[in-house]
Coordinates of N, CA, C and O in Angstrom, one line a residue:
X1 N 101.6 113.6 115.9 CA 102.9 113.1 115.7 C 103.5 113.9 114.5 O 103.0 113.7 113.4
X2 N 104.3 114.5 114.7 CA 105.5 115.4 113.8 C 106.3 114.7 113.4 O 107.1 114.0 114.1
X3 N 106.4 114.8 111.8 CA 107.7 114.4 111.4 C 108.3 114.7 110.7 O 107.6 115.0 109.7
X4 N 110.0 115.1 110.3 CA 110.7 115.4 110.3 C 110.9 115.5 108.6 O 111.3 114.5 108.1
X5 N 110.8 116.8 107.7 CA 110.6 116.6 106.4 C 112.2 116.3 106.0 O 113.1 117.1 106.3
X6 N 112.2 114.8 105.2 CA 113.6 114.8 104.6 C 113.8 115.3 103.3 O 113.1 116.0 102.6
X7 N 115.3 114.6 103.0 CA 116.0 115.9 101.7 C 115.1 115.5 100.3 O 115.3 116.3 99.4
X8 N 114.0 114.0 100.1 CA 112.9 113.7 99.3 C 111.9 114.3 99.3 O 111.2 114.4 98.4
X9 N 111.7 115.0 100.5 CA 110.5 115.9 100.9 C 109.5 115.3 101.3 O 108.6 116.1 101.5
X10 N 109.2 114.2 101.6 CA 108.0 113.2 102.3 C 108.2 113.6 104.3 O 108.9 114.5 104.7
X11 N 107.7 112.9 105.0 CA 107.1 113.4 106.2 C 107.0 112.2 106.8 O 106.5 112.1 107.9
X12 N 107.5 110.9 106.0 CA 106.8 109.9 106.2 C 107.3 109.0 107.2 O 106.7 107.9 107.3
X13 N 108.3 109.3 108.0 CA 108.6 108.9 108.8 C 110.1 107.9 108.7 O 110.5 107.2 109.6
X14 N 110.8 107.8 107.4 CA 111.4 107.4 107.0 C 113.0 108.1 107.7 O 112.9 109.0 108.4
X15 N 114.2 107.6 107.5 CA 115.4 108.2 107.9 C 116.1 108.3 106.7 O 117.2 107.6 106.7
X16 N 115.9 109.0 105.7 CA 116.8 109.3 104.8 C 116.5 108.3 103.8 O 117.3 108.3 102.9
X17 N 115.4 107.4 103.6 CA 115.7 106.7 102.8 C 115.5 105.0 103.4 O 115.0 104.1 102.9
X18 N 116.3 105.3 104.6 CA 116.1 103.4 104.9 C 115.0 102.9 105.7 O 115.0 101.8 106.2
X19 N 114.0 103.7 105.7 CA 112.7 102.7 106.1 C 111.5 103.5 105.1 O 111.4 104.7 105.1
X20 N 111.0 102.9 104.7 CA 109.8 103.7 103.9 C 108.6 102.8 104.6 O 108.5 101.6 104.3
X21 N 107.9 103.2 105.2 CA 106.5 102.9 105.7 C 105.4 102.2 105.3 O 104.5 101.5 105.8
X22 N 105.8 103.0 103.8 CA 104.5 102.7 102.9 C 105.1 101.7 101.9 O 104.2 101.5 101.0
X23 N 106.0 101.1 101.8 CA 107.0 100.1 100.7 C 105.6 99.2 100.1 O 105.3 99.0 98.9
X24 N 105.0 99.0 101.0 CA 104.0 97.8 100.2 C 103.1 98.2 98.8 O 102.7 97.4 98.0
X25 N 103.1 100.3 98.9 CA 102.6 100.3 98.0 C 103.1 100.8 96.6 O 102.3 101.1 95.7
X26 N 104.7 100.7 96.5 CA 105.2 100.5 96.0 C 105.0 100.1 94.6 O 105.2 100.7 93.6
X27 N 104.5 98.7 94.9 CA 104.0 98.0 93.2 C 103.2 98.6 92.6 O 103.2 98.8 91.3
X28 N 102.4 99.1 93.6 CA 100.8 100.0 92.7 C 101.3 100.9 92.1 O 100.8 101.3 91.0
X29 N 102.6 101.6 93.0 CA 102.9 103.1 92.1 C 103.5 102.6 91.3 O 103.1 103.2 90.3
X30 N 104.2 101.9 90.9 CA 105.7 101.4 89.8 C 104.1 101.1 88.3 O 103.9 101.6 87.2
X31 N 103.4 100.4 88.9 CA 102.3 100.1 87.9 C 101.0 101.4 87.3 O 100.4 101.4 86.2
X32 N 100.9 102.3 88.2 CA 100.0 103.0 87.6 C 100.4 104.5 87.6 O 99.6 105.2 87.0
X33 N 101.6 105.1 88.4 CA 101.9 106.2 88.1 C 102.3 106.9 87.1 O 102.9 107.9 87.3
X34 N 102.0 106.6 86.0 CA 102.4 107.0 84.8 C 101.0 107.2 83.9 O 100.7 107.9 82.9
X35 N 100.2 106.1 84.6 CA 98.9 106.0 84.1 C 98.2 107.1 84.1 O 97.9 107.4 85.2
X36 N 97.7 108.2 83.1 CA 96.7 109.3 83.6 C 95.6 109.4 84.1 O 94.9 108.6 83.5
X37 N 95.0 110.0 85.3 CA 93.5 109.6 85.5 C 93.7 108.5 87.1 O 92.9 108.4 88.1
X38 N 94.9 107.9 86.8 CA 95.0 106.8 87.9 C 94.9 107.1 89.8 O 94.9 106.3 90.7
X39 N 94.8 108.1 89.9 CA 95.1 109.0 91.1 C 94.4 108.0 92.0 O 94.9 107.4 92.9
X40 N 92.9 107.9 91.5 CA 91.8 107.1 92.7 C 92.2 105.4 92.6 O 91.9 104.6 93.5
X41 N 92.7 105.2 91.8 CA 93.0 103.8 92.0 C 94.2 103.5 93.0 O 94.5 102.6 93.9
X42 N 94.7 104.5 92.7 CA 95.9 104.4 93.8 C 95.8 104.8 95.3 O 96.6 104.5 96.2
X43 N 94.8 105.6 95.5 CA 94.3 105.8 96.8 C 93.7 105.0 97.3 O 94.2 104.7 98.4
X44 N 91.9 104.0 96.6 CA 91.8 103.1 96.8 C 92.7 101.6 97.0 O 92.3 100.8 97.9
X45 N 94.0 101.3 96.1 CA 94.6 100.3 96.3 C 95.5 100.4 98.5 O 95.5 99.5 99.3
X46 N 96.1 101.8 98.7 CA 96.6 102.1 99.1 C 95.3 102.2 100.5 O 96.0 101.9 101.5
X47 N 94.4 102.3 100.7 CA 93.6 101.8 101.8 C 92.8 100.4 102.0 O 92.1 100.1 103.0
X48 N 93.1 99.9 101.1 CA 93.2 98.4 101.2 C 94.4 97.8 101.7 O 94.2 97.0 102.6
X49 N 95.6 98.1 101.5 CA 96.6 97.9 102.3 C 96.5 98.6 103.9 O 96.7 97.8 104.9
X50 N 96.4 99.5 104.1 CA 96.4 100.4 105.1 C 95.2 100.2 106.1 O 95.2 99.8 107.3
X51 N 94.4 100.5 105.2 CA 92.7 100.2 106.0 C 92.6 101.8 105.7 O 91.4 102.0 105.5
X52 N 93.2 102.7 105.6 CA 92.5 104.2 105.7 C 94.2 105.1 105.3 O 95.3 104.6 105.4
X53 N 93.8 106.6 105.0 CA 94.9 107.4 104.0 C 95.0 108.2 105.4 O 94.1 108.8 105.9
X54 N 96.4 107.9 106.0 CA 96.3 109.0 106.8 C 97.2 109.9 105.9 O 97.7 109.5 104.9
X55 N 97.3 111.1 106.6 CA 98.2 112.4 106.3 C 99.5 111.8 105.8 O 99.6 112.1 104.6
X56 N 100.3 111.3 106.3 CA 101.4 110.5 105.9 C 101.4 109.9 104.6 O 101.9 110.5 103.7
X57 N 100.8 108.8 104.5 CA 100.4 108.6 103.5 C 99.8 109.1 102.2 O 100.1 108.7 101.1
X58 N 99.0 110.3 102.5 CA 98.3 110.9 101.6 C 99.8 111.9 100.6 O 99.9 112.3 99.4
X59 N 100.6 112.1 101.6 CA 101.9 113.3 101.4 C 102.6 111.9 100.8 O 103.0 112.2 99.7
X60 N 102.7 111.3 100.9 CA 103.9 110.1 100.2 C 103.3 109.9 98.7 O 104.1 109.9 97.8
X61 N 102.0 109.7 98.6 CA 101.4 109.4 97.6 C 101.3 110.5 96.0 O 101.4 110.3 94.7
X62 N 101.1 111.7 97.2 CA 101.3 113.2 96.3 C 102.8 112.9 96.2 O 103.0 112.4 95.1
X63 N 103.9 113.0 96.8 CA 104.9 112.7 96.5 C 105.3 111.9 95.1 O 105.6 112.4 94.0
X64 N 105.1 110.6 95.2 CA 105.6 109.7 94.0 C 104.8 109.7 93.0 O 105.1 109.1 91.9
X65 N 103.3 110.5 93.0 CA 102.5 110.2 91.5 C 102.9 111.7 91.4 O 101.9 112.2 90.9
X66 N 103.9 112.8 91.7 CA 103.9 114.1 91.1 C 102.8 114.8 91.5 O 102.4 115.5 90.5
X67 N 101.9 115.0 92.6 CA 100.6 115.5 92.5 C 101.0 116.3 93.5 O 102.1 116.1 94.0
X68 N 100.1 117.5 94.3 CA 100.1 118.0 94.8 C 99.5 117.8 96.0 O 98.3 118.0 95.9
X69 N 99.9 117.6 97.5 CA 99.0 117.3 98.1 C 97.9 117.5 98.7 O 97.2 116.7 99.3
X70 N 97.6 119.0 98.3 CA 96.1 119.6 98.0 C 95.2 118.6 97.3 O 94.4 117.9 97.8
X71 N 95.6 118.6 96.1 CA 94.9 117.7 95.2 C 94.9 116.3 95.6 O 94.1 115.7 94.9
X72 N 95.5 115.6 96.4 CA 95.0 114.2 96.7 C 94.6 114.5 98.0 O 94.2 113.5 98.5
X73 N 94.5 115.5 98.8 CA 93.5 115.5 99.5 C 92.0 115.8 99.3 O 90.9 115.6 99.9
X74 N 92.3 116.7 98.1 CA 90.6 116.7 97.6 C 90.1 116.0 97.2 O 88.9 115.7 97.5
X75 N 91.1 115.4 96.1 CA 90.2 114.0 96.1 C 89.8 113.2 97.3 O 88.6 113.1 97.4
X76 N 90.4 112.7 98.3 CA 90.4 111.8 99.1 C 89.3 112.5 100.2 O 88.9 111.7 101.0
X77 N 88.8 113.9 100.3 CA 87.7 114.0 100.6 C 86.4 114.2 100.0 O 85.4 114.2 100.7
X78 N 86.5 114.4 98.7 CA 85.4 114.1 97.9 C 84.9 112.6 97.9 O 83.8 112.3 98.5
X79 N 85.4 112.1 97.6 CA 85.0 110.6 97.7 C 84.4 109.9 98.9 O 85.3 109.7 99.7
X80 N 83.1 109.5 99.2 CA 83.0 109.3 100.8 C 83.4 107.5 100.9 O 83.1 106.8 101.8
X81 N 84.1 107.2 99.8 CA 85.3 105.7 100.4 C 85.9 106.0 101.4 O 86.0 105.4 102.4
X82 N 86.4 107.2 101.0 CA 88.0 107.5 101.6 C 87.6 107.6 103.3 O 86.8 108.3 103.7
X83 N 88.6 106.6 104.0 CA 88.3 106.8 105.7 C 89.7 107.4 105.8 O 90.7 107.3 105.0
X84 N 89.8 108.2 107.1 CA 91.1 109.5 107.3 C 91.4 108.9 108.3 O 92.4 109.3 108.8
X85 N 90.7 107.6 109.0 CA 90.7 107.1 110.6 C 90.7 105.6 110.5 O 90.0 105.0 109.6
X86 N 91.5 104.9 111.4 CA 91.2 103.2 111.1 C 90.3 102.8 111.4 O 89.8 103.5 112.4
X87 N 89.5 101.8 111.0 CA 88.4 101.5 111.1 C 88.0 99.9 112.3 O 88.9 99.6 113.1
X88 N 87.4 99.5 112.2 CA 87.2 98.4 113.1 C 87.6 96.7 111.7 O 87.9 96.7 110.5
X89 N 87.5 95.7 112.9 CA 87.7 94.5 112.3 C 86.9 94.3 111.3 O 87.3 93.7 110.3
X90 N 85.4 94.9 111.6 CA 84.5 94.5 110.8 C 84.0 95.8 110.5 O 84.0 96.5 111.5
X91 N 83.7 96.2 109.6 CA 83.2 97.6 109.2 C 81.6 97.7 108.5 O 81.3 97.7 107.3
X92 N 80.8 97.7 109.4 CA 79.7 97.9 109.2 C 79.1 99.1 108.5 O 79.0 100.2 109.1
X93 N 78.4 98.8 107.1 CA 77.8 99.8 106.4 C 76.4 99.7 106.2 O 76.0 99.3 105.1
X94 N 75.6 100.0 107.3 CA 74.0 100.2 107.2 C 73.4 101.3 106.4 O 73.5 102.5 106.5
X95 N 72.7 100.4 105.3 CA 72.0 101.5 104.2 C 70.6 102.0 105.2 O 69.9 101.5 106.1
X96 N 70.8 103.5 104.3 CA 69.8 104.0 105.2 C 69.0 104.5 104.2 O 68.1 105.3 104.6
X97 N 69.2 104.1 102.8 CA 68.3 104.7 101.5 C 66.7 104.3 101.9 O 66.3 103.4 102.6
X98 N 65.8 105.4 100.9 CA 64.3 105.0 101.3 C 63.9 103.7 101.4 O 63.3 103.4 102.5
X99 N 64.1 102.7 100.3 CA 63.5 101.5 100.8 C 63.9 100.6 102.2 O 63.1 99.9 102.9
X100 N 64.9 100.8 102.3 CA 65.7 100.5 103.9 C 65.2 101.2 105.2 O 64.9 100.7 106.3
X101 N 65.1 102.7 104.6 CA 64.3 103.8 106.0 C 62.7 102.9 106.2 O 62.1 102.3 107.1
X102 N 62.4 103.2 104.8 CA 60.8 102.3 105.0 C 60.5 101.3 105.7 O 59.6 101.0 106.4
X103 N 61.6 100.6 105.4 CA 61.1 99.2 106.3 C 61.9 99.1 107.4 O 62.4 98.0 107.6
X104 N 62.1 100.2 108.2 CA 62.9 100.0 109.5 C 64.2 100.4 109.7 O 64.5 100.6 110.9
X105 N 64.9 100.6 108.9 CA 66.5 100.9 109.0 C 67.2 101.4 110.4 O 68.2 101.0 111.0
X106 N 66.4 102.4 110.9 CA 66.3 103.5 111.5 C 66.5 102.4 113.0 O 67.6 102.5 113.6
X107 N 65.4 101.5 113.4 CA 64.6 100.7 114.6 C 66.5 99.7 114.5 O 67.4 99.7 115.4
X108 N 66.4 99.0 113.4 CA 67.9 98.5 113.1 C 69.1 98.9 113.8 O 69.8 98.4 114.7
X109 N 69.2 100.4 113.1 CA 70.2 101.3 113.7 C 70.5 101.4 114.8 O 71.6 101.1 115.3
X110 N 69.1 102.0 115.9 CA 69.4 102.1 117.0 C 69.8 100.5 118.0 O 70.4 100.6 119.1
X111 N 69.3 99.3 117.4 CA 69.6 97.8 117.8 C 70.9 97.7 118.0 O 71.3 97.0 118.9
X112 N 71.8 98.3 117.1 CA 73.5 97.9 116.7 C 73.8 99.2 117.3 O 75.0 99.4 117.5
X113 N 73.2 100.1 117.7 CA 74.3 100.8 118.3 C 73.8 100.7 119.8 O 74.6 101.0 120.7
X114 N 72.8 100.3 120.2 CA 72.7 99.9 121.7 C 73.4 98.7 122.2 O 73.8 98.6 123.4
X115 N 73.5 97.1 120.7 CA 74.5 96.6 121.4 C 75.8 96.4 121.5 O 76.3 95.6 122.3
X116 N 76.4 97.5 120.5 CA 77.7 98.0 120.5 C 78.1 98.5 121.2 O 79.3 98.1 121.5
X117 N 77.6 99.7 122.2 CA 77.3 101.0 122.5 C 78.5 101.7 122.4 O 79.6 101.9 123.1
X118 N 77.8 102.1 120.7 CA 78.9 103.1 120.0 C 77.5 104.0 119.2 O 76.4 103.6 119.2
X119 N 77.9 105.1 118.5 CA 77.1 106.2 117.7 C 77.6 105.8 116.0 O 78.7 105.3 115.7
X120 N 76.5 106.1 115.2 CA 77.2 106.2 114.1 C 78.5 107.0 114.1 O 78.9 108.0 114.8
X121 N 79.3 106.1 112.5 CA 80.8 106.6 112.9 C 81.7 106.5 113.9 O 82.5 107.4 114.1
X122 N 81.6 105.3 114.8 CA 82.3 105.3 115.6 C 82.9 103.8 116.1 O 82.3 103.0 116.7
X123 N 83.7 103.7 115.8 CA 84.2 102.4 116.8 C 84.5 101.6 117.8 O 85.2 102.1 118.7
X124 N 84.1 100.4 117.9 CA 83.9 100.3 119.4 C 85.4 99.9 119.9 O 86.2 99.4 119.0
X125 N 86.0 100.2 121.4 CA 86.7 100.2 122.0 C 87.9 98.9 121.8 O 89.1 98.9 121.7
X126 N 86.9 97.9 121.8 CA 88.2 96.8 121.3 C 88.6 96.6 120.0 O 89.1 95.6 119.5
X127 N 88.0 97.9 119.1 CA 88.7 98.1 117.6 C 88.0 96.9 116.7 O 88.7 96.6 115.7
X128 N 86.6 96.0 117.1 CA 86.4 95.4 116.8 C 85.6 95.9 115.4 O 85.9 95.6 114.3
X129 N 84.4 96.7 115.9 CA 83.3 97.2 114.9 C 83.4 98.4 114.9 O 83.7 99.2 115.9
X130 N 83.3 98.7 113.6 CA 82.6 100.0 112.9 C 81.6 100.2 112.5 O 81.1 99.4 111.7
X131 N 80.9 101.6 112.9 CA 79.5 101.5 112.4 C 79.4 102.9 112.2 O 79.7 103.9 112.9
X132 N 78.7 102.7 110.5 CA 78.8 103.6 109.0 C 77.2 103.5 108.5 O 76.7 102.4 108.1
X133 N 76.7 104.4 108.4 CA 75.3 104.5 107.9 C 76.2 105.3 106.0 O 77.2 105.9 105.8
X134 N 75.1 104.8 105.1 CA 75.5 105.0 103.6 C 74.0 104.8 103.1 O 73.2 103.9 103.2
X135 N 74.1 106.1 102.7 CA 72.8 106.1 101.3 C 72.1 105.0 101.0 O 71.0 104.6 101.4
X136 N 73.0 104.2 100.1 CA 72.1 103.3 99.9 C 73.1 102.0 98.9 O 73.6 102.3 97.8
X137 N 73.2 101.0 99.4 CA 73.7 99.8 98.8 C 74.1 99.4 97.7 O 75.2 99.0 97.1
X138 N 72.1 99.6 97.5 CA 72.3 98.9 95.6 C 71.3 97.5 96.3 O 71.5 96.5 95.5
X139 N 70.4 97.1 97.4 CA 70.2 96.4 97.3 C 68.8 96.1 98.0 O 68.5 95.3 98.8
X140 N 68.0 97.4 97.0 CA 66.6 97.7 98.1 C 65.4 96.8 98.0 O 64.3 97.2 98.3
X141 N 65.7 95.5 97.4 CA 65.1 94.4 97.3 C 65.0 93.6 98.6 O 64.2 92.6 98.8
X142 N 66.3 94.2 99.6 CA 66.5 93.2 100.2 C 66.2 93.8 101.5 O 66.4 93.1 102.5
X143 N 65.7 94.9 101.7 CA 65.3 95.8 102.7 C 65.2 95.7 104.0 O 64.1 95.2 104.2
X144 N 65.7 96.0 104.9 CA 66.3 96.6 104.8 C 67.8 95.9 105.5 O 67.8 95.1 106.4
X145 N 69.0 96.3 104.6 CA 70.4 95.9 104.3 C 71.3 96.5 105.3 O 71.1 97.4 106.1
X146 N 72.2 95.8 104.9 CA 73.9 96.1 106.1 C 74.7 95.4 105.2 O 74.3 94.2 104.9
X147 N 75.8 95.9 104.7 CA 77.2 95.1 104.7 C 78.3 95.2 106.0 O 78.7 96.1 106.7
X148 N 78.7 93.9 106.0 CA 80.0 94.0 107.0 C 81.0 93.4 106.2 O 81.0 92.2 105.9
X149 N 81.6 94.2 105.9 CA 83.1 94.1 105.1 C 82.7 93.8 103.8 O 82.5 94.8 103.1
X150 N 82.6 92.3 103.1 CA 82.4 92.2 102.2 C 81.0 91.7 102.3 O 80.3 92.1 101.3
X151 N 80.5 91.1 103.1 CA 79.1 90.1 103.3 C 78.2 91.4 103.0 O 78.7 92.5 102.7
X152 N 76.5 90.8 103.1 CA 75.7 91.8 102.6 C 74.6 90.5 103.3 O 74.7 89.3 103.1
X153 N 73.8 91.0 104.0 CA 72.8 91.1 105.0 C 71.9 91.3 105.0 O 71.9 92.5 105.2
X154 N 70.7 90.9 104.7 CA 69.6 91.4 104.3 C 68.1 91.4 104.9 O 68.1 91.1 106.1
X155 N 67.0 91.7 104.6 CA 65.8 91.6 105.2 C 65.8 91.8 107.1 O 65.3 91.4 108.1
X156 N 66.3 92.4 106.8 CA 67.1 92.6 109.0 C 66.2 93.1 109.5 O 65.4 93.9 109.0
X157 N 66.3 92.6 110.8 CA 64.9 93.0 111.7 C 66.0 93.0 113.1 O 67.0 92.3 113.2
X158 N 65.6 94.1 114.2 CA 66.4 94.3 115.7 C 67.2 93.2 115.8 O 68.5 93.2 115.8
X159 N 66.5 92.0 115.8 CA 67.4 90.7 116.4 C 67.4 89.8 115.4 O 67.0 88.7 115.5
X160 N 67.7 90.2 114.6 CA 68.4 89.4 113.2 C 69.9 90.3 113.4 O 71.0 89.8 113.5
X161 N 69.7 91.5 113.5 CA 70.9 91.8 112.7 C 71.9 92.0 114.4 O 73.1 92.2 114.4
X162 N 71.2 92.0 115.5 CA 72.0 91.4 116.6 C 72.4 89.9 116.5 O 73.5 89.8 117.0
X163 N 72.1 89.1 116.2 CA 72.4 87.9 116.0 C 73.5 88.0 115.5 O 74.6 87.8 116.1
X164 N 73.3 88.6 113.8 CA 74.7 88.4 113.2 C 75.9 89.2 113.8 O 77.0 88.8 113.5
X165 N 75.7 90.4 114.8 CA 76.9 91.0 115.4 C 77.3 90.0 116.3 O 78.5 90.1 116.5
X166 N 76.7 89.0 117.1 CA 76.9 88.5 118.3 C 77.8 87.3 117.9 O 78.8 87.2 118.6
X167 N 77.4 86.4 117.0 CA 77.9 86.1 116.3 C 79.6 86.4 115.8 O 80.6 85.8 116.2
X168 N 79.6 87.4 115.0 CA 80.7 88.0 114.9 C 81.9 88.1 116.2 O 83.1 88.0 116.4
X169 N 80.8 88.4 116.8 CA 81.9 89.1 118.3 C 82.6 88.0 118.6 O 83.8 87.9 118.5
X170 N 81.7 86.7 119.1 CA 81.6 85.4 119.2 C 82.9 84.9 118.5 O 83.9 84.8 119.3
X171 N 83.1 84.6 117.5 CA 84.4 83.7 116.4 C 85.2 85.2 116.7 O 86.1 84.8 117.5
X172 N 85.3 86.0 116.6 CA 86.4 87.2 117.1 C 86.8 86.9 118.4 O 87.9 87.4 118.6
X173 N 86.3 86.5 119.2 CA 86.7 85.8 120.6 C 87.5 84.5 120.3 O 88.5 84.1 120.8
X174 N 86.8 84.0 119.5 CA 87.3 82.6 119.2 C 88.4 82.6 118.2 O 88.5 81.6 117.5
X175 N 89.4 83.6 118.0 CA 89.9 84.1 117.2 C 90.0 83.9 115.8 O 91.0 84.2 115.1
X176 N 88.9 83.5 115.3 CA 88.3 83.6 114.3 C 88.9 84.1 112.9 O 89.1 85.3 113.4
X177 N 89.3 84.2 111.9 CA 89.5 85.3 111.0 C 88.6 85.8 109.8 O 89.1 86.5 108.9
X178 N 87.5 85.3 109.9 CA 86.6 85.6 108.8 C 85.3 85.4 109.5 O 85.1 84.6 110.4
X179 N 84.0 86.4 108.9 CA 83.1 86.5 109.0 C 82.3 85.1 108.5 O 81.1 85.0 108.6
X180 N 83.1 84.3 107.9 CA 82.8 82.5 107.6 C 81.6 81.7 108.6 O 80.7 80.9 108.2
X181 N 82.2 82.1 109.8 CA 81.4 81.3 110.8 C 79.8 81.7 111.0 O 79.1 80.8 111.5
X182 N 79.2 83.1 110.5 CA 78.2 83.1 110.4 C 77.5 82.3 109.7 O 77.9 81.8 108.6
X183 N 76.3 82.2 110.3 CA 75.3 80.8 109.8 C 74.7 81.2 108.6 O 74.5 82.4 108.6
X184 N 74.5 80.8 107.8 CA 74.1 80.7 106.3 C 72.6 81.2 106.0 O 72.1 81.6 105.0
X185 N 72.3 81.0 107.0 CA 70.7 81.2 107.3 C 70.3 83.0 107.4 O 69.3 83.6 107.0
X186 N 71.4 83.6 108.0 CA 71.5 85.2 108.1 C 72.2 86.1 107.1 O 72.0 87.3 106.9
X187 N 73.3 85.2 106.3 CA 73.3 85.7 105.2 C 72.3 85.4 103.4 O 71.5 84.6 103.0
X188 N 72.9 86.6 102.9 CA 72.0 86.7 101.3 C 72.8 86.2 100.3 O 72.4 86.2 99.2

C-alpha cells in the first residue's frame, strides 16, 4: 500500500492534515519527545497501542521525535520486542532457554504447533494465536514455561499446555475477553 508523501512529509495516510492515524499516540509524543534517550519508550508505548510498528508508523514517529527514519528503524530492529507484523489475540512466548530445552520445551513446542497447525512465528488463520519461541523468560524454576500475553505458565507438559490453548480458544469462541477463564489450576 503506497502513500502519498504530504507537504509535513509523513506517508501516513493522512489528507493534509485531517486524519492522522496515529492521533492516539499523540500524548506519548507531547510527553516524551523532548525527553533525551526516550526513542524506545515511545516505540514501545506506540505498539502497545497498535499491537506492532508498521512502516507508517515507524515514518510518523521519526517524523515527530525529529529522528531519522533509519534510526528508528534500527532501533526497532535491534530490539527483538519490536513485531513489524500483527500478531494474534493471544501471543504466545515459549521459552526455549536451557532449563526449559532440558526439561522438554522442544516435545511442548511441537504439541502447540500441531494443535494450532501453525510453525513458529506464525499466526493462526483466525488471527487468534501467535506463536514465538524466546530465549528465555526469567523463569527457569518453573520449567519448562510459556507466557501468553501477560499470564506465565509453568511446569508444562504436551497436554497441560494443550489444555491451556483449548481453553483459550474455548472463551474466544465464547467471546470471552481475557485469558480470566483459564482455570487456576494451570496457571503460576
Amino acid at each position: 500500500m503506497s502513500h502519498e508523501t504530504h507537504e509535513h512529509g509523513c506517508g501516513c495516510g493522512c489528507q493534509d492534515g485531517q486524519h492522522n492515524p496515529f492521533e492516539e499516540l499523540n500524548p506519548v509524543l507531547n510527553h516524551y519527545t523532548d525527553i533525551p534517550g526516550s526513542l524506545i519508550t515511545i516505540m514501545q508505548k506506540a505498539q502497545e497501542l497498535y499491537g506492532f510498528l508498521s512502516v507508517e508508523l515507524m515514518r510518523y514517529i521519526a517524523i515527530e521525535t525529529h529522528n531519522s527514519i533509519a534510526k528508528v528503524y534500527g532501533v526497532a530492529t535491534f530490539y527483538t520486542q519490536f513485531r513489524f507484523e500483527p500478531v494474534g489475540k493471544y501471543l504466545i512466548m515459549l521459552c526455549q532457554g536451557t532449563a526449559c530445552h532440558v526439561n522438554g520445551s522442544k516435545m511442548v513446542e511441537e504439541a502447540v504447533m500441531d494443535f494450532l497447525e501453525i510453525k513458529e512465528g506464525e499466526t493462526t488463520p483466525d488471527g487468534l494465536f501467535t506463536l514465538n519461541n524466546v530465549a528465555c523468560l526469567g523463569c527457569c524454576s518453573l520449567s519448562p514455561v510459556m507466557m501468553i500475553n501477560d499470564d506465565t505458565y509453568g511446569q508444562l507438559t504436551k497436554d497441560k499446555a494443550i489444555h491451556i490453548l483449548a481453553e483459550l480458544k474455548e472463551a474466544a469462541g465464547n467471546n470471552a475477553t481475557s485469558s480470566e477463564t483459564i482455570t487456576q489450576e494451570v496457571m503460576v
